[in-house]
Amino acid sequence: MKVAVIGGGPGGLYAAALLKRLDPAREVTLWERNAPDDTFGFGVVLSDETLGGIEHADPVVHAALQRAFVRWDDIDIVHRGVRHTSGGHGFAALGRRRLLRILHERCRSLGVELRFRTEAPDAVRLARTHDLVVAADGVHSTTREAFADVFRPRVTGHRCRYAWLAADFAFDAFRFEIAETEHGVMQLHGYPYAADSSTVIVEMREEVWRAAGFDETDGTESIERCAKVFADALGGRPLRSHRSTWTTFRTVVNARWSHGNVVLLGDAAHTAHFSIGSGTKLAVEDALALAACLDEQPSVREALAAYEGERRPVVESTQRAARASLEWFEDLDLYLGQPSRRFAFNLLTRSRRVTHGNLRLRDARFTEAVEREFGCPPGTPPMFTPFRLRGLTLRNRVVVSPMDMYSAVDGVPGDFHLVHLGARALGGAGLVMTEMVCVSPEGRITPGCAGLWTGRQAEAWRRITDFVHRQAPGTAIGVQLGHSGRKGSTKPMWEGTDEPLDDGNWPLVAASPLPYKPGGQLPRELSRAQLTDMREQFAAAAARAARAGFDLLELHCAHGYLLSGFLSPLTNRRTDAYGGSPEKRLRFPLEVFDAVRAVWPEERPMTVRVSATDWADGGTTAEDAVGIARAFAAHGADAIDVSTGQVVADEEPEFGRSYQVPFADRIRHRVGVPVIAVGAISSWDDVNSLILAGRADLCALARPHLYDPHWTLHAAAEQGYAGPGADWPAPYRAGSRPPRTGRTDAPKPRLVLGS
């Protein structure tokens, strides 16, 4: 087999070495256009997981790395002159040049031909003359561009400028330092990579970079100014550079990683922000997986498919974490007002890879100090602290999210709703929300939707609220009021999501006459008179909800339903006083809010659910959502329930763990209003992390409560908590401990004899 490797970074070099080591008969040639010692950046951080893979694949390289590594456990975070240290993190780093020399030596010892200062032949030509072409030619990959129609790359720029620098001393920890200058916020990321050297990355928003004049300074002046800004961190020492320039990070994503016998590896295939130290790690792990798949599969084509199948989920998960970290630093100014220790916790958990539970294992003393400052009583996880909204005090921070059940008859909730909502109330959540309860027959999504347009429906709801208050004292129950708008007259979800009824349809109304899906029913645009009637329907339903005994009311202004349809520019094309500018699009939802608030009891809280982005070009953005939330807060909303999407059918959501939380976080800090976070929050560890970091005040979970109605009580049991934030109902207390299971461990050997 003839193998061509394009690019002499760590990923390309390690791939070449492994491919040659696994089969010495392979002819492996590597091209690198730069000299052997040319490199960008200074230090490289590798995880224990990556090192374990290297140890198994090539003990020679592993041993050389072990001799070169600098190791440390601590992270220092300096915020407004206060330094907090968190331990137990475990880092290993070495100089990038040292790493390259180790890999050069290994490649030469194995017989890999290294061609430095030489441009690789065209990838198309190499693909004809070689059995395998490994494109490890970096973020600006020419190979990727040569086959762009196949790889379909998407390169996204970001909002910060950074410079990769170094200092001639070793930090004693991984250090994050924040500088609040007259021009804006700047941050330093620093870590040791040798006994006398540290990597120093200086980063700031583009507008701060320009305001500070860095766009008009040469390299030497920039370095000197950065050293002055971070003089305390550097101990007055200078910074140095090696061909470093101010640049912006670019996230690279490819639809495919291989084409014929050409495969992308490392930054050519994907990038992940340096704030989680993942670039070299990912490239080395790519090389390990590629070599293994070529060894295991019968053909190159099958091996490349297996390689991508193995690596893509890992890389996508890392990229999600890296993006969360990147965006946290982009929005660093949001968190500057936090107490310094809570700020440090927020920074440490920014990527959602490190969580509250994980940090307790690493550094219990630090985590407990954050909990005390937050107000957690001894032994109380953050999720079990109370939270007050107006006259309602919730015993914990868990909300059973609204979930449409499509099981009512003529809008009347029956035994199913009693059992469904009652079970979740008995399960320990602080607040249980109904599904979207419709204000009129025409406002239903499906024929099975529940309503509050009649007294009979209100009486049926009263039966449910009475049960919750009597049998699950301490649990509040809230009602979500809404109208389906253009998304009505459809089948239940399990028969076809958003599919129109086969018969029995009713006419739809909306902000503008636009069907939700192509070929769907065309709604009528609401006239001024109809808007008045609609407002009165909401107010009448709210009055019935109050008489039915609900503790909280949420106005549904999300997910493309009627009020959401007014807010989004994609669904509101009106030219009257209710369309056009953001202020005009807000007018009708605010009128409805005011009408509902006027009849809703003063002491009971009222929240609003919004879609903080439409996930579609030209739609509502995260910044728009801040304005929407600010308007509702000004009208008296006690909290904003922050969801996203479902406004237009051609949306492109970026799914992932806790993927909607950053939108809630932004609203909480920009507007200063409590928020309910939703969206793939699945574990109690996530809830603790989000609450303690200050990214949310309450967390709403849907599917986890379908899987386990007693999710909150079980979360308490698993954390060894038995306080007032999760009081087990008396009939269930015998089950408050996990049931015993049979032994699965075998007796350990009593005696081990040496050879």
Tab-separated table of N, CA and C in Angstrom, residues 48 108 124 135 169 199 279 323 369 390:
chain	number	residue	atom	x	y	z
A	48	ASP	N	-5.565	12.444	29.733
A	48	ASP	CA	-5.179	11.084	30.122
A	48	ASP	C	-5.808	10.052	29.191
A	108	ARG	N	10.920	8.611	11.355
A	108	ARG	CA	12.167	8.229	10.677
A	108	ARG	C	12.621	6.833	11.100
A	124	VAL	N	-5.735	15.479	-6.132
A	124	VAL	CA	-6.336	14.632	-7.178
A	124	VAL	C	-5.278	13.716	-7.783
A	135	ALA	N	-5.374	13.666	4.364
A	135	ALA	CA	-5.280	15.126	4.318
A	135	ALA	C	-5.315	15.668	5.740
A	169	PHE	N	8.482	31.668	31.783
A	169	PHE	CA	8.382	31.140	33.143
A	169	PHE	C	7.199	30.187	33.146
A	199	THR	N	2.416	28.828	27.746
A	199	THR	CA	1.580	29.382	26.682
A	199	THR	C	0.706	30.479	27.276
A	279	GLY	N	-7.653	20.683	20.054
A	279	GLY	CA	-7.241	20.530	18.662
A	279	GLY	C	-6.276	19.384	18.433
A	323	ARG	N	-18.071	24.841	21.478
A	323	ARG	CA	-18.870	26.012	21.104
A	323	ARG	C	-19.470	26.669	22.342
A	369	ALA	N	-17.774	25.519	49.024
A	369	ALA	CA	-17.695	26.959	49.292
A	369	ALA	C	-18.626	27.734	48.365
A	390	ARG	N	-43.150	36.072	43.083
A	390	ARG	CA	-44.284	36.837	43.628
A	390	ARG	C	-44.710	36.221	44.956
